[in-house]
PDB file of C-alpha atoms in Angstrom:
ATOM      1  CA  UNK E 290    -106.263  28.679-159.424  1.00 92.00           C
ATOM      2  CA  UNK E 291    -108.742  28.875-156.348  1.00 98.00           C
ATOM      3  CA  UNK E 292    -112.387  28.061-156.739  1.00 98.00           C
ATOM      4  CA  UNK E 293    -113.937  30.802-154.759  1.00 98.00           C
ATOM      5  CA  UNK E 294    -117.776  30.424-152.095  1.00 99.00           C
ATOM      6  CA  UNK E 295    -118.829  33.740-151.851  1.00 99.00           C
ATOM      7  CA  UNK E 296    -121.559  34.131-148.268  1.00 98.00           C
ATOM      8  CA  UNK E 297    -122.742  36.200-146.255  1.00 98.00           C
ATOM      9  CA  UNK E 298    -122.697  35.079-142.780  1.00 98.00           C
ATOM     10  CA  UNK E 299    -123.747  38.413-141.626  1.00 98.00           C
ATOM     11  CA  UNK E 300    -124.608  41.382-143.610  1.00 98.00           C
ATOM     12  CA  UNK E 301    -125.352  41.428-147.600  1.00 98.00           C
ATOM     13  CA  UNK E 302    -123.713  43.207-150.302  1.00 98.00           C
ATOM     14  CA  UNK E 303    -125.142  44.708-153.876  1.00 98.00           C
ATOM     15  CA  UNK E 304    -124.968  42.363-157.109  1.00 98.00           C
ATOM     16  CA  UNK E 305    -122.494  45.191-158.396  1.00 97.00           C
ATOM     17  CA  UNK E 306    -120.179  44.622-155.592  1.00 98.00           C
ATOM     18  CA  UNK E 307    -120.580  40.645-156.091  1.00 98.00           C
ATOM     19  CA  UNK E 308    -120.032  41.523-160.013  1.00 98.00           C
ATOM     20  CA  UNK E 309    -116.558  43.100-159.094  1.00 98.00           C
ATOM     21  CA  UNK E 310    -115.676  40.223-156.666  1.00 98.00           C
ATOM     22  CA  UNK E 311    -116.204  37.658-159.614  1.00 98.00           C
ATOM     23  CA  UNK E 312    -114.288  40.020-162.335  1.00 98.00           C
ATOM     24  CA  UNK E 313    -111.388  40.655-160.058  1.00 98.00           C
ATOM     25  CA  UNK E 314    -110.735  37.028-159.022  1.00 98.00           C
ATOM     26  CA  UNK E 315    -110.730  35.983-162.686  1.00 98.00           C
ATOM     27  CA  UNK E 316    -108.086  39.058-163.312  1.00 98.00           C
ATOM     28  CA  UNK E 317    -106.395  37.411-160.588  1.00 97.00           C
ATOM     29  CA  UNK E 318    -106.086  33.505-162.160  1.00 97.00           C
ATOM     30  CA  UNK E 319    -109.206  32.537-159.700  1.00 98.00           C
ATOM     31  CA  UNK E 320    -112.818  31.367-159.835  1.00 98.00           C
ATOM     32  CA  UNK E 321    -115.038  33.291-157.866  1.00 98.00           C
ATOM     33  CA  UNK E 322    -119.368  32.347-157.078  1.00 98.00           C
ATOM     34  CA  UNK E 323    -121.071  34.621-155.564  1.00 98.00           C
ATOM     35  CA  UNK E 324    -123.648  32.567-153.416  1.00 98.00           C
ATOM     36  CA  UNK E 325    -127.581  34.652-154.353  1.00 98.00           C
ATOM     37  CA  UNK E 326    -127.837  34.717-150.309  1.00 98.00           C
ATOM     38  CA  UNK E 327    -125.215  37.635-150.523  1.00 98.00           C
ATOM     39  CA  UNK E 328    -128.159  39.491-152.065  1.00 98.00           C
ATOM     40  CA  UNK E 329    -131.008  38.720-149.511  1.00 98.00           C
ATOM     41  CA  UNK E 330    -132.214  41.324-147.347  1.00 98.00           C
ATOM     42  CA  UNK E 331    -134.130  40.725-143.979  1.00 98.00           C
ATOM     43  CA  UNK E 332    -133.837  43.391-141.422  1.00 98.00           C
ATOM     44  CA  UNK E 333    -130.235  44.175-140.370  1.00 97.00           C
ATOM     45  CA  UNK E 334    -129.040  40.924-142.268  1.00 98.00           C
ATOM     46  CA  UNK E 335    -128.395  38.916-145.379  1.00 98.00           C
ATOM     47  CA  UNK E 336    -131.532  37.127-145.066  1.00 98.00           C
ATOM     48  CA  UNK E 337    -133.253  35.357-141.768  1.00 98.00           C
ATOM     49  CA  UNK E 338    -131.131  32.945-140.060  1.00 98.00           C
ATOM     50  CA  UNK E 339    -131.719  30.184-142.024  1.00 98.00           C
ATOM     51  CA  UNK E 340    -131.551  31.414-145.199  1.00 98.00           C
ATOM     52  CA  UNK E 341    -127.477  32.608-144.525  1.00 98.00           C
ATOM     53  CA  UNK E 342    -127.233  28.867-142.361  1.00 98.00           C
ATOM     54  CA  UNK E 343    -128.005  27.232-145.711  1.00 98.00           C
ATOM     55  CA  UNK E 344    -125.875  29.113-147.549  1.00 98.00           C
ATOM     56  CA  UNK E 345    -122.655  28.936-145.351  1.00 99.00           C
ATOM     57  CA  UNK E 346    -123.081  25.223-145.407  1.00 98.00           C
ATOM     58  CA  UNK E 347    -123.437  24.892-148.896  1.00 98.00           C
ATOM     59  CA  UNK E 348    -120.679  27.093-149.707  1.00 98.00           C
ATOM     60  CA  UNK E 349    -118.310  25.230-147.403  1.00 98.00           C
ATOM     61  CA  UNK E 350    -119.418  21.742-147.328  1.00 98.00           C
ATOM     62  CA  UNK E 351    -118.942  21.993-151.515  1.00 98.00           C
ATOM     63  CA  UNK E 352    -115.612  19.637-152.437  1.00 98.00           C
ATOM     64  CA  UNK E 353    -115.631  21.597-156.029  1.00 98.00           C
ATOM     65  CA  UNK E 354    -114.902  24.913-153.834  1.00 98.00           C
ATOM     66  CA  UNK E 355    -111.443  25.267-152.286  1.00 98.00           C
ATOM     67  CA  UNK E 356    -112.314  28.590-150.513  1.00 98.00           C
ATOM     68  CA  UNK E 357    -115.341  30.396-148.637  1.00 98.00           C
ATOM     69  CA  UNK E 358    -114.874  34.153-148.769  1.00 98.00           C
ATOM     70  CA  UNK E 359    -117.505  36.107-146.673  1.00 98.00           C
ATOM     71  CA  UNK E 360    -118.570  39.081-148.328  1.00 98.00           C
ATOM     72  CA  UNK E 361    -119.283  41.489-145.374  1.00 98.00           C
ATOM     73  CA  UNK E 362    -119.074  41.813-141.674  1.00 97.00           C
ATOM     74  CA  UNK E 363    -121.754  44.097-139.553  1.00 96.00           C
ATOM     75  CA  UNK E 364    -123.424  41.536-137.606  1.00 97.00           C
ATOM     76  CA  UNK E 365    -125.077  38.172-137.940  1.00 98.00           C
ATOM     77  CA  UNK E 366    -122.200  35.405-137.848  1.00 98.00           C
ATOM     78  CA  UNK E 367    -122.408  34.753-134.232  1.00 98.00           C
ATOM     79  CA  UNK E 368    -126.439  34.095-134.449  1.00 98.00           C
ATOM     80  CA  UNK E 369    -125.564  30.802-136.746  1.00 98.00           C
ATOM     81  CA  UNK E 370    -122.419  30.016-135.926  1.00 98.00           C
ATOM     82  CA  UNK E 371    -123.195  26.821-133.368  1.00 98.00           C
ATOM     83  CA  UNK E 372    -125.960  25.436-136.222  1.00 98.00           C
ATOM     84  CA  UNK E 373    -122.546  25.520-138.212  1.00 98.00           C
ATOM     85  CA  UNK E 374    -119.928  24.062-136.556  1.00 98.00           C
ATOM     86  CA  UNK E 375    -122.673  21.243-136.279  1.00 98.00           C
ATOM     87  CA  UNK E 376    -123.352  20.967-140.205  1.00 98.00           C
ATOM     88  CA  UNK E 377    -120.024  20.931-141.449  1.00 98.00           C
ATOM     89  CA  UNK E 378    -118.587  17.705-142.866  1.00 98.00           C
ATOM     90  CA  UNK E 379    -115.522  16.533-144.969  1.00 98.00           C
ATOM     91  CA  UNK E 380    -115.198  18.484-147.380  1.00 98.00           C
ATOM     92  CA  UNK E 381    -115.213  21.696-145.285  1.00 98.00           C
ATOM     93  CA  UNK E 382    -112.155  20.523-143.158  1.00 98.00           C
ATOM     94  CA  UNK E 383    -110.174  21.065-146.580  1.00 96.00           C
ATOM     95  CA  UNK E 384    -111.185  25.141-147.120  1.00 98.00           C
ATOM     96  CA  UNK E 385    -109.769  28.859-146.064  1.00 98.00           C
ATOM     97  CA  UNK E 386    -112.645  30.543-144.327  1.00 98.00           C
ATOM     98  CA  UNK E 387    -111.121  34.617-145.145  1.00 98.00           C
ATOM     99  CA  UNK E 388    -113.363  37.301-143.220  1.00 98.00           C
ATOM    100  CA  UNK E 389    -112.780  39.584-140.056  1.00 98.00           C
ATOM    101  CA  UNK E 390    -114.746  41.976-138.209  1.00 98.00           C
ATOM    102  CA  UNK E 391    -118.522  40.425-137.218  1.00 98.00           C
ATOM    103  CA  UNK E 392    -116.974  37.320-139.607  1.00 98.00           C
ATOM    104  CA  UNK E 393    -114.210  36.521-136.269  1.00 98.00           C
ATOM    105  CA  UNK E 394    -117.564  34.812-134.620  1.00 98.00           C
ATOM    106  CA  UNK E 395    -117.385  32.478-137.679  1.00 98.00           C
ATOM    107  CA  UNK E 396    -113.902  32.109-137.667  1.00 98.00           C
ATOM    108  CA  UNK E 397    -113.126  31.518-133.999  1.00 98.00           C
ATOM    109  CA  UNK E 398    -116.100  28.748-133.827  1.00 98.00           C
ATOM    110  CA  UNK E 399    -113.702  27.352-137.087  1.00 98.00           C
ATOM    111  CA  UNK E 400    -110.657  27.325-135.152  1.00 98.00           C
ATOM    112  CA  UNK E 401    -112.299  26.365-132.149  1.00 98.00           C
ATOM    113  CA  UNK E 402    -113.523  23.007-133.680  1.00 98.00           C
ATOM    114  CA  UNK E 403    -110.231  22.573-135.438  1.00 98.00           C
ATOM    115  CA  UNK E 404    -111.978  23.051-138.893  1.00 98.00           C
ATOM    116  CA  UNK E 405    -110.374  24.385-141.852  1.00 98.00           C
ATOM    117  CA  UNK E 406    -108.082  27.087-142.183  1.00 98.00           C
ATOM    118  CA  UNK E 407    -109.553  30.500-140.258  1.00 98.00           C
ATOM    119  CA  UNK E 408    -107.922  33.492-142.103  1.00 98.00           C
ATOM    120  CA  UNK E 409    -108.249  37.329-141.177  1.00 98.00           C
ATOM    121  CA  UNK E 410    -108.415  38.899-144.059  1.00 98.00           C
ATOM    122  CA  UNK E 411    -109.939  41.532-146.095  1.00 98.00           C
ATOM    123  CA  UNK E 412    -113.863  40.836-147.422  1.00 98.00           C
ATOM    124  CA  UNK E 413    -115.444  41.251-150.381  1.00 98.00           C
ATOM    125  CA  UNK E 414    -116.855  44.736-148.636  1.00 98.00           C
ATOM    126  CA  UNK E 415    -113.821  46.021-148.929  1.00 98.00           C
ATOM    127  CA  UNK E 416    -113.305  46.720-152.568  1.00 97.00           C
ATOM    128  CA  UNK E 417    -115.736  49.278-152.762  1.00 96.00           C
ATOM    129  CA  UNK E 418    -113.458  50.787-149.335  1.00 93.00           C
ATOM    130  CA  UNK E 419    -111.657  54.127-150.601  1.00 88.00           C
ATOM    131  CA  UNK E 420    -107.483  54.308-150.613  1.00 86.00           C
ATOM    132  CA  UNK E 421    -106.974  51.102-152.174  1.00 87.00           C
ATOM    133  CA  UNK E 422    -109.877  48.973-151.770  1.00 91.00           C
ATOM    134  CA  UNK E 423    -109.549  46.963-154.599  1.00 95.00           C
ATOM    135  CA  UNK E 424    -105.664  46.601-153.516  1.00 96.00           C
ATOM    136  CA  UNK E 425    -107.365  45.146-149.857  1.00 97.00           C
ATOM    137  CA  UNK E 426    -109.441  42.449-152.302  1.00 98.00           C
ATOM    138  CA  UNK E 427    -106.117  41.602-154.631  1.00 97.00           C
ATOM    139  CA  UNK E 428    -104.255  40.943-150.736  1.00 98.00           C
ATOM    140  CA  UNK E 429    -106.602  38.521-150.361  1.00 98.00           C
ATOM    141  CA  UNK E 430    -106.968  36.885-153.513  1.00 98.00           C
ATOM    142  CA  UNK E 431    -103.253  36.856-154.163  1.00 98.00           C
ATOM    143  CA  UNK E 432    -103.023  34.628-150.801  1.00 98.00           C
ATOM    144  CA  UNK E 433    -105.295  32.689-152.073  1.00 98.00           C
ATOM    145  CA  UNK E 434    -102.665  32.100-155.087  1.00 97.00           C
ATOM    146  CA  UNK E 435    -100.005  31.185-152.470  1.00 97.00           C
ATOM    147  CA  UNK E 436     -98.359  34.964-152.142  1.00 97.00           C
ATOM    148  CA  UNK E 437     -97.121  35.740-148.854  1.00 97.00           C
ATOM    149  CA  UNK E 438     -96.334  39.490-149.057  1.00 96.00           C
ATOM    150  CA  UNK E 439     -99.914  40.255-147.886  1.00 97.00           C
ATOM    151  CA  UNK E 440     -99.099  38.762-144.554  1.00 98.00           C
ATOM    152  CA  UNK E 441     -99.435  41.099-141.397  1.00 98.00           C
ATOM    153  CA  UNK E 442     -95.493  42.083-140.847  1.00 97.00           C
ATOM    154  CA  UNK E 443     -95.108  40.279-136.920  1.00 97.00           C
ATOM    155  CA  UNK E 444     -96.085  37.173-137.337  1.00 98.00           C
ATOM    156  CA  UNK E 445     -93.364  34.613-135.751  1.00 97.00           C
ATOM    157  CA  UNK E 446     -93.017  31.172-134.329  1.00 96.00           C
ATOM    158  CA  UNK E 447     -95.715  31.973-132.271  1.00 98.00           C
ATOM    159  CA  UNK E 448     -99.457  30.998-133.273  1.00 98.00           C
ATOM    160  CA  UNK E 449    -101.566  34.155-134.024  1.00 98.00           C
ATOM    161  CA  UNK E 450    -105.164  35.374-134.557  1.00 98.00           C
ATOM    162  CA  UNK E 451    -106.678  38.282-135.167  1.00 98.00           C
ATOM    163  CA  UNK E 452    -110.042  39.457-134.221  1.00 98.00           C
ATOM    164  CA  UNK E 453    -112.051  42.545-134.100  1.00 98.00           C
ATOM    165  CA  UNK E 454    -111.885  43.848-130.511  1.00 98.00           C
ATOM    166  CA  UNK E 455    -115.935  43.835-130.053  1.00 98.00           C
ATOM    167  CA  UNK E 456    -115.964  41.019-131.641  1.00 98.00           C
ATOM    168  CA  UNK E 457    -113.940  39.049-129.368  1.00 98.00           C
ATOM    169  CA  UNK E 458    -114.997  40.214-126.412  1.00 98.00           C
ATOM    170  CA  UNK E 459    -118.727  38.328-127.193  1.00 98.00           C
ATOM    171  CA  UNK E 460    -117.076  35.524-128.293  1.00 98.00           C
ATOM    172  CA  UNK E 461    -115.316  34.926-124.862  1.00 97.00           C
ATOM    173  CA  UNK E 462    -117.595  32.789-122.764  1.00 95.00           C
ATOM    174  CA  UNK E 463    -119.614  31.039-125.222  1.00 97.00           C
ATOM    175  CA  UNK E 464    -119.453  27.836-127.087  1.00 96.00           C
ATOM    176  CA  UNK E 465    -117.551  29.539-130.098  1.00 97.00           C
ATOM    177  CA  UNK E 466    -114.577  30.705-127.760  1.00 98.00           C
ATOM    178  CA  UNK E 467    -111.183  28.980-128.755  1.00 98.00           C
ATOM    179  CA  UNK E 468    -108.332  28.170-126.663  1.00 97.00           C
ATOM    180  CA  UNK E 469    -106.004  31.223-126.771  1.00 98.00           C
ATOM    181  CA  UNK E 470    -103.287  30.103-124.852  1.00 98.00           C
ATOM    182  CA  UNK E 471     -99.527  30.847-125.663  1.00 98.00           C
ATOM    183  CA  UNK E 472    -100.983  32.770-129.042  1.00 98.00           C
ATOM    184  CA  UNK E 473    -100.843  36.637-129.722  1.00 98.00           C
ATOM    185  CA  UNK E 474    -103.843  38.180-130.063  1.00 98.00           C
ATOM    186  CA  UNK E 475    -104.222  40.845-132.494  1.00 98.00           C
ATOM    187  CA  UNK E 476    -107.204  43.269-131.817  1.00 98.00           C
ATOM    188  CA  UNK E 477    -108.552  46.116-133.882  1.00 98.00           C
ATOM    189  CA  UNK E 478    -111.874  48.546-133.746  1.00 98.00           C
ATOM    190  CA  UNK E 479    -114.038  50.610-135.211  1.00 98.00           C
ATOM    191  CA  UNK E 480    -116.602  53.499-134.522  1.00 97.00           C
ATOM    192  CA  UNK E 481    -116.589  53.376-130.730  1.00 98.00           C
ATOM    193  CA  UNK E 482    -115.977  55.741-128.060  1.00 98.00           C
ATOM    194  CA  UNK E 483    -113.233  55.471-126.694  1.00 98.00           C
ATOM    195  CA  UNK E 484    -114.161  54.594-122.954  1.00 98.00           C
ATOM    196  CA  UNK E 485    -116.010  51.980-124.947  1.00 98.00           C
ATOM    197  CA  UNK E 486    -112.942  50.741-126.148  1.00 98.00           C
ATOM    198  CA  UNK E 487    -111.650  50.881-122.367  1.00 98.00           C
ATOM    199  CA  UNK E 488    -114.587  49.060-121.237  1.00 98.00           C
ATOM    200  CA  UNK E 489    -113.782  46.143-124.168  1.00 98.00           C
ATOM    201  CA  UNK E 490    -110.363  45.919-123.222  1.00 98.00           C
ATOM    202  CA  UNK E 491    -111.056  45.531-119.069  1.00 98.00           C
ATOM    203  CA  UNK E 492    -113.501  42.554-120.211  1.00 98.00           C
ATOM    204  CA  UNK E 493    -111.371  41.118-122.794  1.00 98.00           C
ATOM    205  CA  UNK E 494    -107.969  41.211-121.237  1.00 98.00           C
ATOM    206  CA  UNK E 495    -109.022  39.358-118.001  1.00 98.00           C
ATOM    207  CA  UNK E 496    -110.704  36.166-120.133  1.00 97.00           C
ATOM    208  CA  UNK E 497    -107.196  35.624-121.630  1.00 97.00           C
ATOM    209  CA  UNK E 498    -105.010  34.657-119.105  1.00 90.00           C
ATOM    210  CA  UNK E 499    -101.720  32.514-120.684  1.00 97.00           C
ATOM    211  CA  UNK E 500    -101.893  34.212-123.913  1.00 98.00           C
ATOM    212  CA  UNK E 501     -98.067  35.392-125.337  1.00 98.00           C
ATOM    213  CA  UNK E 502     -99.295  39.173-125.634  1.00 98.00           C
ATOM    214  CA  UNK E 503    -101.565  41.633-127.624  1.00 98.00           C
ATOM    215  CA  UNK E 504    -100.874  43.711-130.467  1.00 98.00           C
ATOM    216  CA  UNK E 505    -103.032  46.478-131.233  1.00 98.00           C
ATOM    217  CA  UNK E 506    -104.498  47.237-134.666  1.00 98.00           C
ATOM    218  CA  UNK E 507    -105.976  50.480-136.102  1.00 98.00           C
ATOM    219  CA  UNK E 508    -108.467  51.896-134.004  1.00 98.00           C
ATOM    220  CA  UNK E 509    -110.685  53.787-136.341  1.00 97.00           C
ATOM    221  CA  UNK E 510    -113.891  56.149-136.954  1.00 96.00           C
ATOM    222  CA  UNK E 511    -113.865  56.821-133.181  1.00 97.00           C
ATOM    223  CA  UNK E 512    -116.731  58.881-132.220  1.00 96.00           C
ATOM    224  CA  UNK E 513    -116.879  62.417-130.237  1.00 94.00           C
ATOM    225  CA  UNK E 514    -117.366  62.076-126.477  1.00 91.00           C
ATOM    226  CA  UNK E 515    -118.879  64.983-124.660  1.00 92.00           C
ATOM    227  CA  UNK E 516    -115.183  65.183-122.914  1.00 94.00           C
ATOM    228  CA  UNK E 517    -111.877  63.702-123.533  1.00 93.00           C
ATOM    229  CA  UNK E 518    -111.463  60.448-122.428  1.00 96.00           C
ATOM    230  CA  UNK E 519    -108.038  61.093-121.647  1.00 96.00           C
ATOM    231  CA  UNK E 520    -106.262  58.473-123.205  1.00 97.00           C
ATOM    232  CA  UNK E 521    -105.181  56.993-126.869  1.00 97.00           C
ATOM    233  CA  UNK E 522    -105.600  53.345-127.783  1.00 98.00           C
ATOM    234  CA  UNK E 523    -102.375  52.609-127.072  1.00 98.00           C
ATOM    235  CA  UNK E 524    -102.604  54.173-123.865  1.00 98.00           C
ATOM    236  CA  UNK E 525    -105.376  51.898-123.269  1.00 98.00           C
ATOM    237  CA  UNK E 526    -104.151  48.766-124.256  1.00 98.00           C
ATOM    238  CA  UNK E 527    -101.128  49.322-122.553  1.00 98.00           C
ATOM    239  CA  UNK E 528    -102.610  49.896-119.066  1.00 98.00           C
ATOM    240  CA  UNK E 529    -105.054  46.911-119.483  1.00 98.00           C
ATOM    241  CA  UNK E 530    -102.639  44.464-120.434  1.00 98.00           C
ATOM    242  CA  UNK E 531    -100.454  45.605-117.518  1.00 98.00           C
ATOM    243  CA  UNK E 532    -103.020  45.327-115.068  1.00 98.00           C
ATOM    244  CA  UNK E 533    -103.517  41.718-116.098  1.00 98.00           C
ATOM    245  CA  UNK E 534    -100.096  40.835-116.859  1.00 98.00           C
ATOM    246  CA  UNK E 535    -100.270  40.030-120.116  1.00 98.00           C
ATOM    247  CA  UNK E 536     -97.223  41.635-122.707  1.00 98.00           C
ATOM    248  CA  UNK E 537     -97.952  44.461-124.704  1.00 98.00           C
ATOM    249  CA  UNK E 538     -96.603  43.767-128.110  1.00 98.00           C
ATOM    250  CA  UNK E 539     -96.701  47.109-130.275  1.00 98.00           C
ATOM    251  CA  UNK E 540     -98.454  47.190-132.912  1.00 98.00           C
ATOM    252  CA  UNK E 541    -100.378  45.008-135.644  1.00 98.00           C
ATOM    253  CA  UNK E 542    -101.361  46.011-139.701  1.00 98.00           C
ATOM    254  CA  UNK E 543    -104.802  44.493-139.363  1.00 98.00           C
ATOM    255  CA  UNK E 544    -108.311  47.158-139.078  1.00 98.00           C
ATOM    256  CA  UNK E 545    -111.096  48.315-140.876  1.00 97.00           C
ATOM    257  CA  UNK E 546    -108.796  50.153-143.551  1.00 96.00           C
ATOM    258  CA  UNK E 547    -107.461  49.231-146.844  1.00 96.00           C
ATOM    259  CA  UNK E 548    -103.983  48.002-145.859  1.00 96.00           C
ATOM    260  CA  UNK E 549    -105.671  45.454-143.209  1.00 98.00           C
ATOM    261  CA  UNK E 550    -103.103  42.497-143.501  1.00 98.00           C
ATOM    262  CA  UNK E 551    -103.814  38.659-143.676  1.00 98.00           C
ATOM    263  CA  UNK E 552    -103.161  36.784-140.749  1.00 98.00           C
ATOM    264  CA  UNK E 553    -104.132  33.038-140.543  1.00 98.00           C
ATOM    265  CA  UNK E 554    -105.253  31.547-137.328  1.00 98.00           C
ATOM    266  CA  UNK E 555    -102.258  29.459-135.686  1.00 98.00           C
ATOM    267  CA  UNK E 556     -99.288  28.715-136.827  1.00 94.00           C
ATOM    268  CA  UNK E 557     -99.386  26.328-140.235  1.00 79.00           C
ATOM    269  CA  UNK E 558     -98.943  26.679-142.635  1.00 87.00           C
ATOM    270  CA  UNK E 559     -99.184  30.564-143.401  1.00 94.00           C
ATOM    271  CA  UNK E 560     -99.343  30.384-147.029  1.00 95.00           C
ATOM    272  CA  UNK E 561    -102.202  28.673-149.253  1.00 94.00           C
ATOM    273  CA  UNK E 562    -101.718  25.734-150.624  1.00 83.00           C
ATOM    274  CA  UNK E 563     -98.197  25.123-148.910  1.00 71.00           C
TER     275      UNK E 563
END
């Protein structure tokens, strides 16, 4: 059994949606508090700044907790993420950190520092997502319980992460950036135009020089353009990582959809508690 820190780094979520969290990790053989911050409201976010600071620290520098699950992405994560990195002490170097989306700020300053165990994987958002939300939440909590079968399908020898593609492109130059060399980078996106998407992967592809490739994820929820843009995501990715020389790698099960698969950061060990 995992004893489950439920935050919000960025966004916050409903008490029913924390109510289902906590009933479907106890279905599951796990223990699962939902942190009040999840509930706070202040603009965009789960509360001001230092209200979801406080609560990320508590949540992971807890020994009794052997897990910090953010509930939502949106944005927020990268605002605090620096205050983090800098409050975290022993206890936190022991815990998963499982979020994606706006969460990859928090979980590339993680890996960056060499803290814990970064994880892609789905949130607590996601139950409520429809086609098998709840199945998304069990991936994650059955990880948690050492399963493997929830792992995205490519993973190899070589270490991996997995980031929303927006996301990673404003993590690259700042303090939070890890080293990326010789890993694949999995990259996924949703509800931007296409030449948007273009735009992302000019930027992103030329700050990642020595990486082993890209996979692409599901690009989703892509808005009209007043024209075609002319080309697919794959089309896209494709010419980008060409133009830099980087590999092209097919494609990745990770996205803003329900069968988004778990892929820790690096390479060890890939299942929990191994």
């Amino acid at each position: 059994m995992a004893r489950i820190a439920i935050c919000a780094p960025s966004r916050p979520i409903t008490p029913d949606l924390g109510d289902r969290a906590i009933a479907l990790a106890a279905a599951h053989g796990h223990e699962a508090v939902v942190h009040p911050q999840c509930y706070l409201e202040d603009g965009h976010f789960a509360g001001p700044d230092e209200a979801r600071l406080a609560a990320f620290l508590a949540c992971a520098n807890d020994p009794a907790f052997d897990a910090v699950w953010f509930a939502r992405g949106g944005y927020g994560a990268g605002r605090i993420a620096e205050a983090a990195i800098a409050g975290l002490g022993p206890a936190a170097r022991r815990k998963a950190y499982l979020g994606y989306s706006d969460g990859g700020m928090m979980l590339g300053a993680l890996y960056r520092a060499g803290i814990g165990r970064p994880v892609h994987a789905p949130m607590v958002v996601d139950l409520r997502r429809p086609g098998g939300g709840e199945d998304a939440g069990v991936r994650a909590l059955d990880w948690l319980g050492g399963a493997a079968d929830g792992l995205e399908p490519s993973l190899d020898e070589r270490p991996t992460v997995a980031f929303n593609l927006t996301t990673l492109a404003m993590l690259c130059g700042t303090p939070l950036m890890p080293d990326l060399a010789g890993h694949v980078v999995q990259v996924e996106e949703i509800c931007e135009h296409l030449y948007a998407v273009d735009r992302l992967f000019n930027h992103v592809t030329a700050q990642l020089g020595g990486i082993a490739g890209i996979r692409l994820g599901r690009v989703s929820d892509v808005p009209d353009n007043d024209r075609p843009f002319g080309a697919e995501p794959e089309d896209i990715a494709r010419d980008w990582c060409r133009r830099r020389g980087i590999a092209f790698l097919g494609e990745a099960m990770i996205g803003h959809y329900s069968a988004n698969r778990i892929v820790p950061f690096g390479l060890a060990p890939r299942t929990f508690g191994a």
